[in-house]
mmCIF file of C-alpha atoms in Angstrom:
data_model
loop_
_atom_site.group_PDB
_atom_site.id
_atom_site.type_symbol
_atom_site.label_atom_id
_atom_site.label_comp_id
_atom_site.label_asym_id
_atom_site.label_seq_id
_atom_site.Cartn_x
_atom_site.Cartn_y
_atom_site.Cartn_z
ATOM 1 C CA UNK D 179 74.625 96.102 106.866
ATOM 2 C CA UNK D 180 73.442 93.848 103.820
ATOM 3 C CA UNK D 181 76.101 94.114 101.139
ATOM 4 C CA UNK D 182 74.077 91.642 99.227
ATOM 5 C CA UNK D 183 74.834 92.862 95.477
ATOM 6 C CA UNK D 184 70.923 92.636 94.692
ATOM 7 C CA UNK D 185 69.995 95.291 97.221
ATOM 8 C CA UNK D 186 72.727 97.685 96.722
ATOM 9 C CA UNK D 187 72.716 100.413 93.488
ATOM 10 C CA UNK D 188 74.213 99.218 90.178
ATOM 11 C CA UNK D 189 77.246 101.566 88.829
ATOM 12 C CA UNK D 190 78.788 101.314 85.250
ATOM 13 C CA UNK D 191 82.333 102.735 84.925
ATOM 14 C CA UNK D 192 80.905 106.454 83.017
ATOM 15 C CA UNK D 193 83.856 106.681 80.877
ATOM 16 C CA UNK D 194 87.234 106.070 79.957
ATOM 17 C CA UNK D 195 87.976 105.629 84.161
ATOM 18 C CA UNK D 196 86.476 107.182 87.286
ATOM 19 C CA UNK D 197 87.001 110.516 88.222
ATOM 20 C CA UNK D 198 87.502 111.655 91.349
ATOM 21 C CA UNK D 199 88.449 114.964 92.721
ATOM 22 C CA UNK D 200 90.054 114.869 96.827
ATOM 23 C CA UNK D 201 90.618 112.238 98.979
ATOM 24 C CA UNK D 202 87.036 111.679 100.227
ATOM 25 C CA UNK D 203 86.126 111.520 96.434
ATOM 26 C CA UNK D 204 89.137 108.916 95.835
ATOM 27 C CA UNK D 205 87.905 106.944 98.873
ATOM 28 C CA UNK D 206 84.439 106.729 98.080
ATOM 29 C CA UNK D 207 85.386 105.448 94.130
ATOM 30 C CA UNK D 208 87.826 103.110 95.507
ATOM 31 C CA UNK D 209 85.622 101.740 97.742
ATOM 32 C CA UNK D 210 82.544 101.124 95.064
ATOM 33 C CA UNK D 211 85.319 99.360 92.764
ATOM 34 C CA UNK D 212 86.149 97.135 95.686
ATOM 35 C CA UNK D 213 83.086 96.226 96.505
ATOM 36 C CA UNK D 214 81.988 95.363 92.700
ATOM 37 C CA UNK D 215 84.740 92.854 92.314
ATOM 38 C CA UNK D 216 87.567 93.804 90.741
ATOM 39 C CA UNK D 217 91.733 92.934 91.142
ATOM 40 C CA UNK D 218 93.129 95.718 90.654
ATOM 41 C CA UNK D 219 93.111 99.621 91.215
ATOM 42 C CA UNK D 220 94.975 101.485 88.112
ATOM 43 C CA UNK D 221 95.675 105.219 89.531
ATOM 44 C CA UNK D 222 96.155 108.208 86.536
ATOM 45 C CA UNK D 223 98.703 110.176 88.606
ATOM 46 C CA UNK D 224 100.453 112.719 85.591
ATOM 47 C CA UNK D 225 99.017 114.056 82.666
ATOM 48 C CA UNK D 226 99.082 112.602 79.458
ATOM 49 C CA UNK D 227 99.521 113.683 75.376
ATOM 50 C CA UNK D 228 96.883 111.808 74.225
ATOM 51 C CA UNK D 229 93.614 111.899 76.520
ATOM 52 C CA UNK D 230 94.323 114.725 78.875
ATOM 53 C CA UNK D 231 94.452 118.508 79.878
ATOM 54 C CA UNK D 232 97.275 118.191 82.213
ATOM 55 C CA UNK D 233 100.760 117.506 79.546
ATOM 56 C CA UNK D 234 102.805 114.320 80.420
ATOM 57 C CA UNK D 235 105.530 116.018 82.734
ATOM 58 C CA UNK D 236 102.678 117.701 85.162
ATOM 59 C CA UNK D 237 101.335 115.657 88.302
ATOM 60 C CA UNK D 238 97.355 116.486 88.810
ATOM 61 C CA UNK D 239 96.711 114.100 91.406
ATOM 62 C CA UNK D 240 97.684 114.913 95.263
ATOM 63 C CA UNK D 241 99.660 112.444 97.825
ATOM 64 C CA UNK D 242 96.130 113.100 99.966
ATOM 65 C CA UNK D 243 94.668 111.520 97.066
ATOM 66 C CA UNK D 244 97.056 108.622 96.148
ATOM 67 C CA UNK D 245 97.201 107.487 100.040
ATOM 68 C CA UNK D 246 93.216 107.231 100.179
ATOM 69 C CA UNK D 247 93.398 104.786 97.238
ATOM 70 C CA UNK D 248 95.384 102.672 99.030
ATOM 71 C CA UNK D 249 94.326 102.824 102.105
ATOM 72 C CA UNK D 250 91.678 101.197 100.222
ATOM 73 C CA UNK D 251 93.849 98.571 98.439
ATOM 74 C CA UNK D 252 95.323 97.278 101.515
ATOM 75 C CA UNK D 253 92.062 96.991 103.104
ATOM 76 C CA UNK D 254 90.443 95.315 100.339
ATOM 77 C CA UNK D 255 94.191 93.037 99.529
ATOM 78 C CA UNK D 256 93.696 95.220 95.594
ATOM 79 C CA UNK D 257 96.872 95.240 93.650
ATOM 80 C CA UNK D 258 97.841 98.547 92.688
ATOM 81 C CA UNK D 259 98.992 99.957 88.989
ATOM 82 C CA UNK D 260 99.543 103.653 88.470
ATOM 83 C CA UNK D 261 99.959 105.876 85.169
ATOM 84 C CA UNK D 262 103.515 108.117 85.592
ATOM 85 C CA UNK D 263 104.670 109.684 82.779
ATOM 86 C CA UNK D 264 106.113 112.740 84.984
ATOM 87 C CA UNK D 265 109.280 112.196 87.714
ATOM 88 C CA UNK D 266 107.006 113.638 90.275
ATOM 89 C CA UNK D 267 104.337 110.928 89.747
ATOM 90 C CA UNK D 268 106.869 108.003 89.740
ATOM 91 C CA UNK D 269 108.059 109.311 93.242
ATOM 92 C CA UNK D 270 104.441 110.397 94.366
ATOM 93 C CA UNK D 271 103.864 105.732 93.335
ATOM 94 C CA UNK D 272 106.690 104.728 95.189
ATOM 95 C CA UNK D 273 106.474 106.987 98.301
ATOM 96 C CA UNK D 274 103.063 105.265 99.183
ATOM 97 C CA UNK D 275 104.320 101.516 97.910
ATOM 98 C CA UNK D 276 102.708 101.097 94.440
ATOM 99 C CA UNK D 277 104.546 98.432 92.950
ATOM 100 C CA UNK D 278 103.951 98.697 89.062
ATOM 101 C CA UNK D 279 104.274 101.883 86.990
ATOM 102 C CA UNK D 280 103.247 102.640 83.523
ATOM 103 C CA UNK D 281 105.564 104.749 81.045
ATOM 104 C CA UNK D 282 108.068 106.465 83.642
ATOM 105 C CA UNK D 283 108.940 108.611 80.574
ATOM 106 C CA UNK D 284 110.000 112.103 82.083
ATOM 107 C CA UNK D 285 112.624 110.459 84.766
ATOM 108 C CA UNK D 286 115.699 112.357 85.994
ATOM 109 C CA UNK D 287 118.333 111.295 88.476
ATOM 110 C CA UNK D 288 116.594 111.624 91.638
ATOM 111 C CA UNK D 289 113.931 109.237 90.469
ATOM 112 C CA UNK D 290 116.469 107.046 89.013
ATOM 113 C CA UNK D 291 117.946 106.878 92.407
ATOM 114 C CA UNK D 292 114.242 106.085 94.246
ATOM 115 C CA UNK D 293 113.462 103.702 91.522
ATOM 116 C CA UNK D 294 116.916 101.740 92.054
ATOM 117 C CA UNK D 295 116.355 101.790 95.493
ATOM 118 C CA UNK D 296 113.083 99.990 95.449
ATOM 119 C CA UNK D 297 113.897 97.613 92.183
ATOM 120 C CA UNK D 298 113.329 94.289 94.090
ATOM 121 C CA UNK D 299 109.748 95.369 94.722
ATOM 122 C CA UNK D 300 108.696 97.004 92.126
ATOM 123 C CA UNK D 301 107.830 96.960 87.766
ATOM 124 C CA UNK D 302 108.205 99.699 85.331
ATOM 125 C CA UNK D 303 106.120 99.147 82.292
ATOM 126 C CA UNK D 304 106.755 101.500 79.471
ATOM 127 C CA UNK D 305 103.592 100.828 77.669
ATOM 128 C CA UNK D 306 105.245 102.172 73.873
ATOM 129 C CA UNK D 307 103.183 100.578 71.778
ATOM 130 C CA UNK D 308 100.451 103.284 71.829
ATOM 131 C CA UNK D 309 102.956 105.973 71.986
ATOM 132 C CA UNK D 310 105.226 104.565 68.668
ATOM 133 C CA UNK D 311 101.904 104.311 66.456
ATOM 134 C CA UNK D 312 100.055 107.219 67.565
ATOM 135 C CA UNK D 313 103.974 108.905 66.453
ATOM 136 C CA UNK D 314 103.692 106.925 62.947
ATOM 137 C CA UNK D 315 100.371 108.781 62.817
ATOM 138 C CA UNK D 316 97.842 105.784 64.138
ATOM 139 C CA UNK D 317 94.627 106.075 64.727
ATOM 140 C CA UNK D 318 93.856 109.614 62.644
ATOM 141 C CA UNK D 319 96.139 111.524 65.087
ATOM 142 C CA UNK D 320 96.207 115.143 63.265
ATOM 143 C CA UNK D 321 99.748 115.775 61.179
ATOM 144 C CA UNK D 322 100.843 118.795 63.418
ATOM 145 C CA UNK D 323 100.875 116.520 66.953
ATOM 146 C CA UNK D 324 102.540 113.828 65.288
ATOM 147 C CA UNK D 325 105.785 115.254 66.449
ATOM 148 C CA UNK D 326 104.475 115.556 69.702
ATOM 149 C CA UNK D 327 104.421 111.863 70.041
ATOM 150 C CA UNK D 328 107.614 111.671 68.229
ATOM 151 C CA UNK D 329 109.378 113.262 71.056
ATOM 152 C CA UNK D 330 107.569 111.419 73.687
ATOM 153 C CA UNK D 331 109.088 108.485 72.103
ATOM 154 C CA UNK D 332 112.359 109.406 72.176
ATOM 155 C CA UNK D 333 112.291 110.931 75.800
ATOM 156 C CA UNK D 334 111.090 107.106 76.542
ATOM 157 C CA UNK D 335 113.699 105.144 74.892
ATOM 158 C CA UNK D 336 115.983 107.143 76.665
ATOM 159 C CA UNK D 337 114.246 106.391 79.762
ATOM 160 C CA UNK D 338 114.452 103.268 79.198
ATOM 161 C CA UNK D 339 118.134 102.630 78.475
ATOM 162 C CA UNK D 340 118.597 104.177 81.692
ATOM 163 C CA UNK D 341 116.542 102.599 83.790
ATOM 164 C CA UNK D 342 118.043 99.426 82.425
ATOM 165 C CA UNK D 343 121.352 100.481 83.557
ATOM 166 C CA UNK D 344 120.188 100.942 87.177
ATOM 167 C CA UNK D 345 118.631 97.290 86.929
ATOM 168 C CA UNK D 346 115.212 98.095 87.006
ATOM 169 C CA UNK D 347 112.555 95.608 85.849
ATOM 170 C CA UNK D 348 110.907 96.476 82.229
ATOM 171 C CA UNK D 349 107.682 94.842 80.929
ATOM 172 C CA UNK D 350 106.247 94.610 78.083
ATOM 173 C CA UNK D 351 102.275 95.404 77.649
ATOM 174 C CA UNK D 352 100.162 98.191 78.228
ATOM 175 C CA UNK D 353 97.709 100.890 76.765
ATOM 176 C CA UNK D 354 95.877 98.656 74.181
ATOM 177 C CA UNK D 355 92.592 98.383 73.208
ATOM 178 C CA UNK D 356 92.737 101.796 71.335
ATOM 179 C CA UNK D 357 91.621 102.154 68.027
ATOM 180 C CA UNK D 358 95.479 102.701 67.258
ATOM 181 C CA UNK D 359 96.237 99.884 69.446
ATOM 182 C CA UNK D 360 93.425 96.869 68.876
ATOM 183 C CA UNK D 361 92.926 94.234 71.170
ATOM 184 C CA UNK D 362 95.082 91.134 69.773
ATOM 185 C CA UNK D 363 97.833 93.056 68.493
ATOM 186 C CA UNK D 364 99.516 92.124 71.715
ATOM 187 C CA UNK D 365 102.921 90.630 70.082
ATOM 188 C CA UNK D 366 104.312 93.783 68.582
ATOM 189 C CA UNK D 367 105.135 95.112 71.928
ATOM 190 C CA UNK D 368 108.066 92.304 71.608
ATOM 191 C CA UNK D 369 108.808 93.218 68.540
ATOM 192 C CA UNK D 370 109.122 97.201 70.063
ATOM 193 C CA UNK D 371 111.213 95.721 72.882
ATOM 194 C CA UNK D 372 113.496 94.710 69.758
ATOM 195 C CA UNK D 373 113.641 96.924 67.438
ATOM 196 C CA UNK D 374 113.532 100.475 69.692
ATOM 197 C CA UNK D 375 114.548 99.677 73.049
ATOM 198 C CA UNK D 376 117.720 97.245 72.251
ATOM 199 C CA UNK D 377 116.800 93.964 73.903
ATOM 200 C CA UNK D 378 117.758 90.887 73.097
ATOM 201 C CA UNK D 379 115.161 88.566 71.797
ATOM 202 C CA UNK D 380 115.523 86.353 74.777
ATOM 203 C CA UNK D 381 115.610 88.975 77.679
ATOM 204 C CA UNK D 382 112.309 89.940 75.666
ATOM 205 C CA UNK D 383 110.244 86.657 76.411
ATOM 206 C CA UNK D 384 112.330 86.557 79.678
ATOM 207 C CA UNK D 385 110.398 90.374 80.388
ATOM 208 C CA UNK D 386 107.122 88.870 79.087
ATOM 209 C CA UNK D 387 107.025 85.480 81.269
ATOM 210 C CA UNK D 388 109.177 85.217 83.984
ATOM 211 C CA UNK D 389 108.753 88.391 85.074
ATOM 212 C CA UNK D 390 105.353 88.760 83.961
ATOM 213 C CA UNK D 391 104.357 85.946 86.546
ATOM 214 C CA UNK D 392 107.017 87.275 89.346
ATOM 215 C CA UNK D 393 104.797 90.642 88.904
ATOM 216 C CA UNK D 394 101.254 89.001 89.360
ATOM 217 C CA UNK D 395 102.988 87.035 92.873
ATOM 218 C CA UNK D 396 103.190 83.997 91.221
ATOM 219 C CA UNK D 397 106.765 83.241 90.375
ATOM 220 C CA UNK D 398 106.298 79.739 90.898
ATOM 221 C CA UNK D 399 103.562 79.108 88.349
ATOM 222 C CA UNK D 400 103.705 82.122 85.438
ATOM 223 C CA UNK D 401 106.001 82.625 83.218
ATOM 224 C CA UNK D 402 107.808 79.571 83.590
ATOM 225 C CA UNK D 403 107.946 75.850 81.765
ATOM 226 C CA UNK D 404 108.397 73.225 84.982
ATOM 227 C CA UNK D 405 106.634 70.627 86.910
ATOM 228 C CA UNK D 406 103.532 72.428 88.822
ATOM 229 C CA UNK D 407 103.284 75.292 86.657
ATOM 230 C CA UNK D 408 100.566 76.649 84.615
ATOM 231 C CA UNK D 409 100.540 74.682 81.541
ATOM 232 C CA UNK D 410 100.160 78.430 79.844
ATOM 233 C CA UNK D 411 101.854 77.398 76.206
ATOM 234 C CA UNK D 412 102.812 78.331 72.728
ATOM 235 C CA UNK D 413 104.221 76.238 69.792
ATOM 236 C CA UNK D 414 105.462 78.574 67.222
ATOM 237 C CA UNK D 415 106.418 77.356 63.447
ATOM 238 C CA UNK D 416 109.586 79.460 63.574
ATOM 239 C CA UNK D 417 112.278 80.970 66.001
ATOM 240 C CA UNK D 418 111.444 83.441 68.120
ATOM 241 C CA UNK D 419 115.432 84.239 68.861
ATOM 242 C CA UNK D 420 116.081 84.795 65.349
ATOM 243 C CA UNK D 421 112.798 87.081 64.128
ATOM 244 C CA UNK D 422 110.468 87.976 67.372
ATOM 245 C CA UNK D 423 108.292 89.397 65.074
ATOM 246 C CA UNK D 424 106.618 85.919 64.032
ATOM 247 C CA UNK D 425 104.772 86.284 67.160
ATOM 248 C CA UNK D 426 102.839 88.528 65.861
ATOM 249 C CA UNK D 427 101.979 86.027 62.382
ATOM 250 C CA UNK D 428 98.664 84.405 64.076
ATOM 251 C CA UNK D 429 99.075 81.299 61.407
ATOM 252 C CA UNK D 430 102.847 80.374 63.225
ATOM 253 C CA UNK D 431 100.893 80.122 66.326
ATOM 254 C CA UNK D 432 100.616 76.433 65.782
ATOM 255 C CA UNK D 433 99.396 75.577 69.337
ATOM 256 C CA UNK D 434 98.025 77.636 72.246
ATOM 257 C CA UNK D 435 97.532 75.968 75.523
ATOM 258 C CA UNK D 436 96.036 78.359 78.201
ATOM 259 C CA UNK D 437 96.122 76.338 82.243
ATOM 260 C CA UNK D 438 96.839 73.300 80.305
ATOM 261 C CA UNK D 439 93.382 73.375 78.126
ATOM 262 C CA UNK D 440 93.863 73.511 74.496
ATOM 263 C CA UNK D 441 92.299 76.345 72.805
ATOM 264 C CA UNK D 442 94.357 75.634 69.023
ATOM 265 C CA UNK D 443 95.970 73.003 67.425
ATOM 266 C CA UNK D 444 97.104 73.011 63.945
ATOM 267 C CA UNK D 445 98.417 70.830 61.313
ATOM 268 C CA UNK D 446 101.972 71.695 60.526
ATOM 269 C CA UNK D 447 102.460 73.348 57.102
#
């Protein structure tokens, strides 16, 4: 038939995200997203503290479900993120080949052992800059479920550190764009990376570049300062190595070069 976008119904995204309820349901929202353009399929497989009925360590959505998705994806060549705060989820991702996972926050041994065993495929992204302000009481979260997010924290800086062990891949990024999270406040996610989760400035920006462009399939071009790569660039007035947090000062950003077009350029102070 005509897919021609003119004769076909218009759809805005009703909320927050889609919901869908059964396979058929997954399939059919899948396949509308596909069709209106976009790169990438994010899948809410656990429950969550902040936004949901289901807690974090409880797994709503069904391997029926999950494998409709991406039996989408593949047909439609989408890259495909999920949300996993419970074990159960982060299995549920990996047994049908997701390759990025948010948070990863309630893991135990056996999903240590699945995630080790599929490290050169796939990215964990614990996503704690929502969870760290929302537990320093961001965004009007009430006083009595501040400690709520207090021990989610904890449970994922654990997490972390042992995922780290088993040589799993950690990002920084994820879940802003919340009121206790703004768009732009990007750079404290490095400084989190610091400061709670014991890297090292440097395997920090390694995280955020090299294997930020390894994780979009483009090794060879993101994340990395060489002859025919992105010319994707920052001059900072400072050192990085020695206080990651100027990142986040928008007047050190003396220069910001985005595919090798200049977008600022200041006068050293």
């Amino acid at each position: 038939g005509d897919s021609n976008l003119a004769h076909l119904p218009f759809y805005e995204t009703p909320t927050f995200a889609w919901i869908a309820d059964g396979p058929d349901a997954v399939r059919r929202v899948c396949r509308l997203l596909a069709r209106e353009g976009v790169d990438l399929l994010k899948l809410n497989l656990s429950g969550d503290l902040g936004t949901s009925s289901y807690p974090s360590t409880e797994t709503p959505m069904t391997d029926a479900e999950v494998a409709a998705a991406m039996e989408v994806a593949r047909a439609a060549r989408l890259r495909v993120a999920a949300h996993c705060r419970s074990g159960e989820s982060v299995l549920m991702a990996l047994r049908h080949g997701v390759e990025m996972i948010y948070h990863a926050n309630y893991v135990d041994e056996r999903t240590l052992d699945a995630l080790e065993a599929a490290r050169a495929r796939v990215f964990v992204g614990p996503a704690l800059g929502l969870t760290y302000n929302l537990s320093q009481g961001a965004g009007g979260v009430p006083a009595e479920r501040i400690r709520e997010f207090e021990r989610e924290l904890e449970v994922s800086v654990e997490a972390v550190a042992r995922m780290r062990q088993r040589g799993i891949r950690i990002l920084p990024g994820g879940d802003y764009g919340f009121p206790a999270t703004p768009h732009g406040t990007y750079a404290r996610d490095l400084w989190l990376f610091v400061k709670i989760l014991g890297f090292s400035a440097m395997d920090t920006l390694v995280a955020a570049t090299r294997l930020g462009g390894a994780l979009m399939g483009m090794p060879d071009e993101l994340g990395v300062v060489k002859a025919g790569a992105l010319a994707d660039l920052l001059l900072v007035d400072g050192d990085p190595l020695a206080d990651i947090a100027i990142l986040q000062d928008r007047v050190a950003l003396r220069m910001i070069m985005k595919g090798g077009t200049l977008h600022k350029a200041s006068a050293p102070r």
